[in-house]
PDB file of C-alpha atoms in Angstrom:
ATOM      1  CA  UNK N  27      -6.589 177.057  66.891  1.00 55.00           C
ATOM      2  CA  UNK N  28      -4.672 180.296  66.962  1.00 65.00           C
ATOM      3  CA  UNK N  29      -5.736 183.148  64.802  1.00 75.00           C
ATOM      4  CA  UNK N  30      -3.429 185.283  62.696  1.00 70.00           C
ATOM      5  CA  UNK N  31      -3.562 188.063  65.318  1.00 77.00           C
ATOM      6  CA  UNK N  32      -2.407 185.674  68.040  1.00 76.00           C
ATOM      7  CA  UNK N  33       0.523 184.551  65.891  1.00 70.00           C
ATOM      8  CA  UNK N  34       1.490 188.163  65.184  1.00 72.00           C
ATOM      9  CA  UNK N  35       1.234 189.040  68.870  1.00 77.00           C
ATOM     10  CA  UNK N  36       3.434 186.077  69.783  1.00 75.00           C
ATOM     11  CA  UNK N  37       6.027 187.118  67.182  1.00 69.00           C
ATOM     12  CA  UNK N  38       6.111 190.690  68.506  1.00 67.00           C
ATOM     13  CA  UNK N  39       6.538 189.447  72.076  1.00 71.00           C
ATOM     14  CA  UNK N  40       9.430 187.219  71.069  1.00 69.00           C
ATOM     15  CA  UNK N  41      11.076 190.066  69.127  1.00 62.00           C
ATOM     16  CA  UNK N  42      10.869 192.322  72.171  1.00 64.00           C
ATOM     17  CA  UNK N  43      12.742 189.727  74.246  1.00 67.00           C
ATOM     18  CA  UNK N  44      15.707 189.474  71.860  1.00 64.00           C
ATOM     19  CA  UNK N  45      17.628 192.607  72.967  1.00 70.00           C
ATOM     20  CA  UNK N  46      17.416 191.630  76.653  1.00 67.00           C
ATOM     21  CA  UNK N  47      18.638 188.108  75.876  1.00 68.00           C
ATOM     22  CA  UNK N  48      21.506 189.572  73.848  1.00 74.00           C
ATOM     23  CA  UNK N  49      22.443 191.774  76.809  1.00 71.00           C
ATOM     24  CA  UNK N  50      22.576 188.702  79.047  1.00 73.00           C
ATOM     25  CA  UNK N  51      24.832 186.879  76.585  1.00 75.00           C
ATOM     26  CA  UNK N  52      27.144 189.892  76.199  1.00 76.00           C
ATOM     27  CA  UNK N  53      27.369 190.243  79.983  1.00 75.00           C
ATOM     28  CA  UNK N  54      28.270 186.565  80.429  1.00 73.00           C
ATOM     29  CA  UNK N  55      30.915 186.803  77.698  1.00 76.00           C
ATOM     30  CA  UNK N  56      32.334 189.923  79.361  1.00 77.00           C
ATOM     31  CA  UNK N  57      32.635 188.071  82.683  1.00 72.00           C
ATOM     32  CA  UNK N  58      34.157 185.021  81.019  1.00 73.00           C
ATOM     33  CA  UNK N  59      36.815 187.146  79.328  1.00 77.00           C
ATOM     34  CA  UNK N  60      37.906 188.699  82.627  1.00 74.00           C
ATOM     35  CA  UNK N  61      37.876 185.362  84.454  1.00 71.00           C
ATOM     36  CA  UNK N  62      40.156 183.954  81.741  1.00 73.00           C
ATOM     37  CA  UNK N  63      42.498 186.906  82.194  1.00 74.00           C
ATOM     38  CA  UNK N  64      42.634 186.220  85.920  1.00 68.00           C
ATOM     39  CA  UNK N  65      43.531 182.563  85.322  1.00 64.00           C
ATOM     40  CA  UNK N  66      46.853 183.753  83.916  1.00 64.00           C
ATOM     41  CA  UNK N  67      47.707 185.722  87.051  1.00 61.00           C
ATOM     42  CA  UNK N  68      49.316 184.123  90.080  1.00 60.00           C
ATOM     43  CA  UNK N  69      47.020 185.609  92.738  1.00 69.00           C
ATOM     44  CA  UNK N  70      44.544 182.917  93.787  1.00 72.00           C
ATOM     45  CA  UNK N  71      42.840 185.204  96.308  1.00 68.00           C
ATOM     46  CA  UNK N  72      42.072 187.699  93.560  1.00 70.00           C
ATOM     47  CA  UNK N  73      40.703 184.915  91.353  1.00 74.00           C
ATOM     48  CA  UNK N  74      38.421 183.631  94.109  1.00 76.00           C
ATOM     49  CA  UNK N  75      37.147 187.103  94.986  1.00 75.00           C
ATOM     50  CA  UNK N  76      36.465 187.979  91.369  1.00 79.00           C
ATOM     51  CA  UNK N  77      34.700 184.664  90.788  1.00 81.00           C
ATOM     52  CA  UNK N  78      32.423 185.253  93.793  1.00 81.00           C
ATOM     53  CA  UNK N  79      31.796 188.822  92.652  1.00 81.00           C
ATOM     54  CA  UNK N  80      30.904 187.680  89.135  1.00 81.00           C
ATOM     55  CA  UNK N  81      28.535 185.007  90.459  1.00 82.00           C
ATOM     56  CA  UNK N  82      26.724 187.544  92.640  1.00 81.00           C
ATOM     57  CA  UNK N  83      26.498 190.110  89.837  1.00 79.00           C
ATOM     58  CA  UNK N  84      25.257 187.474  87.391  1.00 78.00           C
ATOM     59  CA  UNK N  85      22.634 186.290  89.880  1.00 79.00           C
ATOM     60  CA  UNK N  86      21.408 189.846  90.478  1.00 75.00           C
ATOM     61  CA  UNK N  87      21.450 190.593  86.744  1.00 73.00           C
ATOM     62  CA  UNK N  88      19.212 187.628  85.946  1.00 74.00           C
ATOM     63  CA  UNK N  89      16.724 188.579  88.652  1.00 68.00           C
ATOM     64  CA  UNK N  90      15.879 191.840  86.873  1.00 59.00           C
TER      65      UNK N  90
END
C-alpha cells in the first residue's frame, strides 16, 4: 500500500506536469487556428506547405 508521502509525491509530480501539458494544448490550438485561416484562402500550395510545416513543428515540440 502507498503511504501518505507517496501520495503527496505523486500529486506534486502531476501538478508539475500541468503547465507543460497546457503549453502543448495552446500550441495545437494556435496551429489549428492558422490552418483554418488558410482553408479560406485559394492557394493550395500555401496550405500544403503550412500543413507540412505545422506537422514537423508539432512533432519536434512533442519530442522535447
